[in-house]
Short mmCIF file of N, CA and C in Angstrom, two decimals:
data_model
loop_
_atom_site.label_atom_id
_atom_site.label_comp_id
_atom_site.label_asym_id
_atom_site.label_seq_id
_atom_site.Cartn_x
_atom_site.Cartn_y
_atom_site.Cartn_z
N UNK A 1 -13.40 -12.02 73.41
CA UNK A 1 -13.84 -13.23 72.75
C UNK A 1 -12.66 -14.17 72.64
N UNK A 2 -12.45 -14.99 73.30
CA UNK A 2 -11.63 -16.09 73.50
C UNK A 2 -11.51 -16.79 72.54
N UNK A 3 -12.97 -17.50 71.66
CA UNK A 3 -12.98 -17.81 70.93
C UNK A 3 -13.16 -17.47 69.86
N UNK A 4 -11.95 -17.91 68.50
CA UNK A 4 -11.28 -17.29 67.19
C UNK A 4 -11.99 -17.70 66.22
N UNK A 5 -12.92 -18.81 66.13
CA UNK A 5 -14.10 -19.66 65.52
C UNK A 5 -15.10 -18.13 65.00
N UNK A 6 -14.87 -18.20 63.77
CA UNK A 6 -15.88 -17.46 62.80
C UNK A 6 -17.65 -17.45 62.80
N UNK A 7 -18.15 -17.35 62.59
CA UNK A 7 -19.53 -18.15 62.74
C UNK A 7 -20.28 -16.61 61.63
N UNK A 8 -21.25 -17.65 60.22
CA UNK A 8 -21.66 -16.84 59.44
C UNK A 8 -22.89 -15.84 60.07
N UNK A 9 -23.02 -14.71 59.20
CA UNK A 9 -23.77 -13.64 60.07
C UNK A 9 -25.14 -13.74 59.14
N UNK A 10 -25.34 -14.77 58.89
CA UNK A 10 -26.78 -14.97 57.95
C UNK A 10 -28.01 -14.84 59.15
N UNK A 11 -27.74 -15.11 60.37
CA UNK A 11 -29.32 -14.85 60.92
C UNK A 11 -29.54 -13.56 61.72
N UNK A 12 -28.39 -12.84 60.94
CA UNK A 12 -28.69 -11.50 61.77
C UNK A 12 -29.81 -10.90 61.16
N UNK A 13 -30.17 -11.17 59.78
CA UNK A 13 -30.82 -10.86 58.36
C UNK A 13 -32.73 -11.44 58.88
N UNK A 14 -33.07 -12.24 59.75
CA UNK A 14 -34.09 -12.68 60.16
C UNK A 14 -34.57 -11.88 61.20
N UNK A 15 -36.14 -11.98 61.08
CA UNK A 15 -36.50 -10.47 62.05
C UNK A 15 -36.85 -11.11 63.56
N UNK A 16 -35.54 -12.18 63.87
CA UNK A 16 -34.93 -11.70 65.44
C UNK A 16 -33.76 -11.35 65.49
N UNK A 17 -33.17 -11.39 64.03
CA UNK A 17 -31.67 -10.76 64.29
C UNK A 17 -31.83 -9.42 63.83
N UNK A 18 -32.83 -9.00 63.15
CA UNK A 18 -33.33 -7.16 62.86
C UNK A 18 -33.54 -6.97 63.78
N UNK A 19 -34.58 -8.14 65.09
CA UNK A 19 -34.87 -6.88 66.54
C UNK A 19 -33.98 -6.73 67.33
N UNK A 20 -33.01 -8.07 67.65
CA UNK A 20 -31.71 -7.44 67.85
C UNK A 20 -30.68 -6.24 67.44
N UNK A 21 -30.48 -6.28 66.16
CA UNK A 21 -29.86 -5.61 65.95
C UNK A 21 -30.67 -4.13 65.83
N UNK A 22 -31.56 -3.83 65.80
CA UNK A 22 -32.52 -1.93 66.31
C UNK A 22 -32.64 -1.61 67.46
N UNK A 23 -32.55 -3.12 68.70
CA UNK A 23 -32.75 -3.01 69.93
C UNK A 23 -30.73 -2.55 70.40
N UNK A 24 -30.10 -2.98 69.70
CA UNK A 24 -28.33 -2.62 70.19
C UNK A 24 -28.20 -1.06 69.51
N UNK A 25 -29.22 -0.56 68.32
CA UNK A 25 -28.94 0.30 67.89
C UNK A 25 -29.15 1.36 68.92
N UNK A 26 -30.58 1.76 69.39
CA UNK A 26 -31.50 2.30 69.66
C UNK A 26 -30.24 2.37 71.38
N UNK A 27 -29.93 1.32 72.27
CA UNK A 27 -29.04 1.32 73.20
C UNK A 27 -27.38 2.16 72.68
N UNK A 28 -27.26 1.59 72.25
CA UNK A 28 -26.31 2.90 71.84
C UNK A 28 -26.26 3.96 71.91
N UNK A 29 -27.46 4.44 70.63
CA UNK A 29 -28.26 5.80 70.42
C UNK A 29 -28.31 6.65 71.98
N UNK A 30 -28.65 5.80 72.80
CA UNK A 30 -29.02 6.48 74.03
C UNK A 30 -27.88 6.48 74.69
N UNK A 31 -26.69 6.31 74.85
CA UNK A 31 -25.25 6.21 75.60
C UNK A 31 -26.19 5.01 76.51
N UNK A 32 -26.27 3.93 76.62
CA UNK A 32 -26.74 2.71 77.60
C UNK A 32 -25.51 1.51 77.47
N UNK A 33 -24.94 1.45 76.24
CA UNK A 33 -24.26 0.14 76.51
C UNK A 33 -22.93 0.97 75.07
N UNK A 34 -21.74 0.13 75.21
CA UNK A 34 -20.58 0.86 74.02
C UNK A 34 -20.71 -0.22 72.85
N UNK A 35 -20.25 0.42 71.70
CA UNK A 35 -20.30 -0.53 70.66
C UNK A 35 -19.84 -1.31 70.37
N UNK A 36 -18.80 -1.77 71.09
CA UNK A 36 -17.57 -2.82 71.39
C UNK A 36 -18.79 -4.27 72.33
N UNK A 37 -19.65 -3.99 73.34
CA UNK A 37 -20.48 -4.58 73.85
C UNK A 37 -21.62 -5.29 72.97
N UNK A 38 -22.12 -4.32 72.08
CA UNK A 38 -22.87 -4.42 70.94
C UNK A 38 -22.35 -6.05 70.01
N UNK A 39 -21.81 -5.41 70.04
CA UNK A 39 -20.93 -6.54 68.54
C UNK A 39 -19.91 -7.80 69.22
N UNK A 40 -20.04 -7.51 70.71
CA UNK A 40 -20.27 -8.58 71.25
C UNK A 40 -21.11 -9.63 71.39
N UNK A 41 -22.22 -9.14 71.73
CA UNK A 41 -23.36 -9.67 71.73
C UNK A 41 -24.33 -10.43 70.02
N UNK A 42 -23.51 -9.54 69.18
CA UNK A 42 -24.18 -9.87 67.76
C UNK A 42 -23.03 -11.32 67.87
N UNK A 43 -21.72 -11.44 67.79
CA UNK A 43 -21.18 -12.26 67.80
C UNK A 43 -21.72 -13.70 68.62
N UNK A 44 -22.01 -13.01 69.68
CA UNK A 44 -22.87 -14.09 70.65
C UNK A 44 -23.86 -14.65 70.23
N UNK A 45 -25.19 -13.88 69.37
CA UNK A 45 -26.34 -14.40 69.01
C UNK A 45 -25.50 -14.93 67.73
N UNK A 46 -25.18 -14.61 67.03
CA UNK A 46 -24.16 -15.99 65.63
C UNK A 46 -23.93 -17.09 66.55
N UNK A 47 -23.14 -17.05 67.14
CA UNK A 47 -22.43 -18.60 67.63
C UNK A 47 -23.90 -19.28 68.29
N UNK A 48 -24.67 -18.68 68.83
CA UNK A 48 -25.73 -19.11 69.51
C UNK A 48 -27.01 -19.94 68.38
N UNK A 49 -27.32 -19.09 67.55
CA UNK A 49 -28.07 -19.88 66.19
C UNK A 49 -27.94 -20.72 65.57
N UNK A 50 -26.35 -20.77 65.27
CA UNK A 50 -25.78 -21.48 64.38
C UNK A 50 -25.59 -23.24 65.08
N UNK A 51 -25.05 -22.63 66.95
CA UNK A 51 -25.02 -23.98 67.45
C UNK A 51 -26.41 -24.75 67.89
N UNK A 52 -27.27 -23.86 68.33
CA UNK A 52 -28.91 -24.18 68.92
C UNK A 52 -29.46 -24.78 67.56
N UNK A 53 -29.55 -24.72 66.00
CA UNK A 53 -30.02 -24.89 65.11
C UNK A 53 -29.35 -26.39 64.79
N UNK A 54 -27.76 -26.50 64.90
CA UNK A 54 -27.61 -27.71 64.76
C UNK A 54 -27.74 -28.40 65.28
N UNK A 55 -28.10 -28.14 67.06
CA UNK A 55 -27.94 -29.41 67.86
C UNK A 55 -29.48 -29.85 67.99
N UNK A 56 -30.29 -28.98 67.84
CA UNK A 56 -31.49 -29.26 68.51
C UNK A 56 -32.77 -29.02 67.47
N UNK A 57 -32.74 -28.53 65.86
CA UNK A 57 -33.37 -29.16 65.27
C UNK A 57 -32.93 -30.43 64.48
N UNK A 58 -34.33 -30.99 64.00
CA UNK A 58 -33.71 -32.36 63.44
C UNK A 58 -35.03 -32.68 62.53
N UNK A 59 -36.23 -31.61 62.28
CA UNK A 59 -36.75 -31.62 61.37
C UNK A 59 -36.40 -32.06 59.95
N UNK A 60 -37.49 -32.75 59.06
CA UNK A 60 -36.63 -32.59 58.21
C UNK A 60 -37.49 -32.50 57.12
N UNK A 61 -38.27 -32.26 55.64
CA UNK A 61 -38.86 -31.85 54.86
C UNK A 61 -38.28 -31.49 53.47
N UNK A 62 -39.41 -31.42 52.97
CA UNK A 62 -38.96 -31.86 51.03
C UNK A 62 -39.50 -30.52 50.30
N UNK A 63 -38.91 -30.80 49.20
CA UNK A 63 -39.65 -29.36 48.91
C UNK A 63 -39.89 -28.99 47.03
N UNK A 64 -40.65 -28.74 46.19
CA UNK A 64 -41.11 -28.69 44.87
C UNK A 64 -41.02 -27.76 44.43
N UNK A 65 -40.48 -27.12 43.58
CA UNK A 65 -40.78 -25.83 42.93
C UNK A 65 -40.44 -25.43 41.18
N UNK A 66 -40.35 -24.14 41.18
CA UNK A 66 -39.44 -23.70 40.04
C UNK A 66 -38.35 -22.76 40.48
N UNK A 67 -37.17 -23.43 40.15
CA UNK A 67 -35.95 -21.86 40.21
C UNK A 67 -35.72 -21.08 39.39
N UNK A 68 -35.53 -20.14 40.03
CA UNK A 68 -35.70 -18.79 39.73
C UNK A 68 -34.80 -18.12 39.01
N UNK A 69 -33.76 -18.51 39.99
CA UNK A 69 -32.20 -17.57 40.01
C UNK A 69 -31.27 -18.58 40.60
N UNK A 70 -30.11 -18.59 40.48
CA UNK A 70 -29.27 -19.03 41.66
C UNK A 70 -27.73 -18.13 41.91
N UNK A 71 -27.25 -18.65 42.46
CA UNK A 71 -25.83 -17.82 42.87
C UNK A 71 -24.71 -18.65 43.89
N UNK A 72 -23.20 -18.87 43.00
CA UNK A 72 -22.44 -19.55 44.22
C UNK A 72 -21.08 -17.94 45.30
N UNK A 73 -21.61 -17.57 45.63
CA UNK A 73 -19.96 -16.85 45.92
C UNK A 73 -19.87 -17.16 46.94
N UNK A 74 -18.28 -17.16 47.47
CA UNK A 74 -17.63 -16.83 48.78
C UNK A 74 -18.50 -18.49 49.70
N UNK A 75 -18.66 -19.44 49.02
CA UNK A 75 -18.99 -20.45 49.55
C UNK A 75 -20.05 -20.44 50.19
N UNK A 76 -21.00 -19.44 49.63
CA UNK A 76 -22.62 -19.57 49.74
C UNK A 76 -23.18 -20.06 48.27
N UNK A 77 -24.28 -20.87 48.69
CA UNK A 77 -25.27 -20.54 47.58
C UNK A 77 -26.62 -20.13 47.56
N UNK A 78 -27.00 -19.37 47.30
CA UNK A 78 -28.48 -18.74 47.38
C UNK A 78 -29.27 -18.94 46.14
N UNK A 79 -30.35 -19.90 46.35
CA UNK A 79 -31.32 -19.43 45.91
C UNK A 79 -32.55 -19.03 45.39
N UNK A 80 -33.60 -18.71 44.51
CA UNK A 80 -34.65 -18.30 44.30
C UNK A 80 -35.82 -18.98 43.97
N UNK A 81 -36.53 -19.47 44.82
CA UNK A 81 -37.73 -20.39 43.94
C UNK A 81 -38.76 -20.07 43.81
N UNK A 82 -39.62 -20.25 42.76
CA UNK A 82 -41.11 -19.72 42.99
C UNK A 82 -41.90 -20.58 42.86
N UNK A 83 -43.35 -20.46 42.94
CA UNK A 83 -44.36 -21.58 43.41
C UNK A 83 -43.73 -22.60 44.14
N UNK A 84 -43.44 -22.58 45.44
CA UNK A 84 -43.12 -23.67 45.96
C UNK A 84 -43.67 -24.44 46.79
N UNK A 85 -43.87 -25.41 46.95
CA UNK A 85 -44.70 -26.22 47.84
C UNK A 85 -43.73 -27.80 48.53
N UNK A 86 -43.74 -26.97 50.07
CA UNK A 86 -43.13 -27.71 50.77
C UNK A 86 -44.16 -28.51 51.72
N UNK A 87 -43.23 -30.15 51.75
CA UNK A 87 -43.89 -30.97 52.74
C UNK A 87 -43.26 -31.47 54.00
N UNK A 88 -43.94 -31.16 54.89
CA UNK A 88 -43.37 -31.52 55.98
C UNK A 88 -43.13 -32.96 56.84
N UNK A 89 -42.50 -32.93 57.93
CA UNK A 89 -42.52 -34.93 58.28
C UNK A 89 -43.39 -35.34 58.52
N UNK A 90 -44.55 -34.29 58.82
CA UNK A 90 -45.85 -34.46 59.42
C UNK A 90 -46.78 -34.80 58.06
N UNK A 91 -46.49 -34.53 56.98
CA UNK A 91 -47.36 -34.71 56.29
C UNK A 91 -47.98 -33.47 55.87
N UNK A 92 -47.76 -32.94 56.51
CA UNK A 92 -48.53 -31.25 56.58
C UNK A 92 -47.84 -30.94 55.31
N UNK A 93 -48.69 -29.66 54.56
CA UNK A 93 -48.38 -29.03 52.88
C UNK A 93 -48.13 -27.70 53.06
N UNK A 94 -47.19 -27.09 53.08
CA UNK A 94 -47.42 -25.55 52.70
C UNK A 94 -47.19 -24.84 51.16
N UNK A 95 -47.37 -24.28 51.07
CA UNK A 95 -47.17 -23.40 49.72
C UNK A 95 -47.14 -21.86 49.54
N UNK A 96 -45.99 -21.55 49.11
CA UNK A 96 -45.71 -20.07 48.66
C UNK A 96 -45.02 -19.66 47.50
N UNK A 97 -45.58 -18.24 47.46
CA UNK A 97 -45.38 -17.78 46.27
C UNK A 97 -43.72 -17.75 45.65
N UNK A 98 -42.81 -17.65 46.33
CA UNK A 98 -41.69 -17.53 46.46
C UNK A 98 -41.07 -17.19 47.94
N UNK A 99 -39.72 -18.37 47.15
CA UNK A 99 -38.75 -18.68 49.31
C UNK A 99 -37.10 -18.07 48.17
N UNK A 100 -36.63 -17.34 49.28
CA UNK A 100 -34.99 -17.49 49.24
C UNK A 100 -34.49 -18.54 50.24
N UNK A 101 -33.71 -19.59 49.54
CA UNK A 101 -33.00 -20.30 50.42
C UNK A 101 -31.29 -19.82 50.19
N UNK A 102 -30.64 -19.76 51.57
CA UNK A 102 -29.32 -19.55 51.54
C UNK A 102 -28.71 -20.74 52.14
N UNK A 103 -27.46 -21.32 51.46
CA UNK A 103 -27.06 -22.68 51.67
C UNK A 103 -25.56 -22.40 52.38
N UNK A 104 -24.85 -22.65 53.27
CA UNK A 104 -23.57 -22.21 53.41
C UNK A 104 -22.90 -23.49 53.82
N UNK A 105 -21.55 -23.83 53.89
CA UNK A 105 -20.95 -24.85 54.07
C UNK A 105 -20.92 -24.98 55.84
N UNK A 106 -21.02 -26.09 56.36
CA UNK A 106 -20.92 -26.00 57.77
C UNK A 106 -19.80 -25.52 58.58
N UNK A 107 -19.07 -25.81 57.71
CA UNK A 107 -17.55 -25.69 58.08
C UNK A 107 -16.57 -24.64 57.52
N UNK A 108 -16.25 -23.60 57.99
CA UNK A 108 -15.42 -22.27 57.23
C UNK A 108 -14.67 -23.02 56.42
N UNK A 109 -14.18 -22.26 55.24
CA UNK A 109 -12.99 -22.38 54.65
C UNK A 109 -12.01 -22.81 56.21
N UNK A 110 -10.69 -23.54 56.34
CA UNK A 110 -9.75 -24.00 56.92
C UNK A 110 -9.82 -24.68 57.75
N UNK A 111 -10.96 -24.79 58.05
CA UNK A 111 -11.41 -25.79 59.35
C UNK A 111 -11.66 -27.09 59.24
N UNK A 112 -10.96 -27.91 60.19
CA UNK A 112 -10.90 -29.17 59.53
C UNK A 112 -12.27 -30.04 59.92
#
């Protein structure tokens, strides 16, 4: 990895970064690929989300609720809402019972 650029591991936690990550397990498991390759590739799908998400959505939507909980560490903030009812650009309404939102800074600590 050439590149020294950090990139947060929040969408490994979403169930395409769970099927990724059972599908590198399960390859392992079987001697198919080394774990050094593995965590290559997890590194790869980070830098890949993080850049595909900024460049190419541009959605954008509002959102109502009650909070729940919140939390700042390590330059995240997460957190908890319930009854929420989000609107979209479309006009479109959704509503759920409860969302975790995780907020992180775009930019690592040191990076200018």
């Amino acid at each position: 990895m050439s590149n020294t650029q950090a990139f947060y591991e929040l969408y490994r936690q979403t169930s395409v970064g769970q099927a990724l990550t059972d599908t590198l397990d399960d390859l392992i498991s079987d001697n198919r690929i080394q774990p050094q390759l593995a965590i290559k590739i997890l590194y790869h799908f980070d830098r890949v989300m993080t850049e595909t998400l900024a460049d190419k959505v541009k959605a954008r939507l509002s959102f109502k609720g009650h909070l729940d909980t919140y939390r700042f560490c390590d330059d995240v903030w997460t957190f908890q809402v319930k009854d929420l009812a989000i609107k979209l650009e479309n006009q479109n309404q959704v509503t759920t019972d409860r969302v975790k939102i995780v907020s992180c800074n775009s930019k690592r600590p040191g990076e200018v």
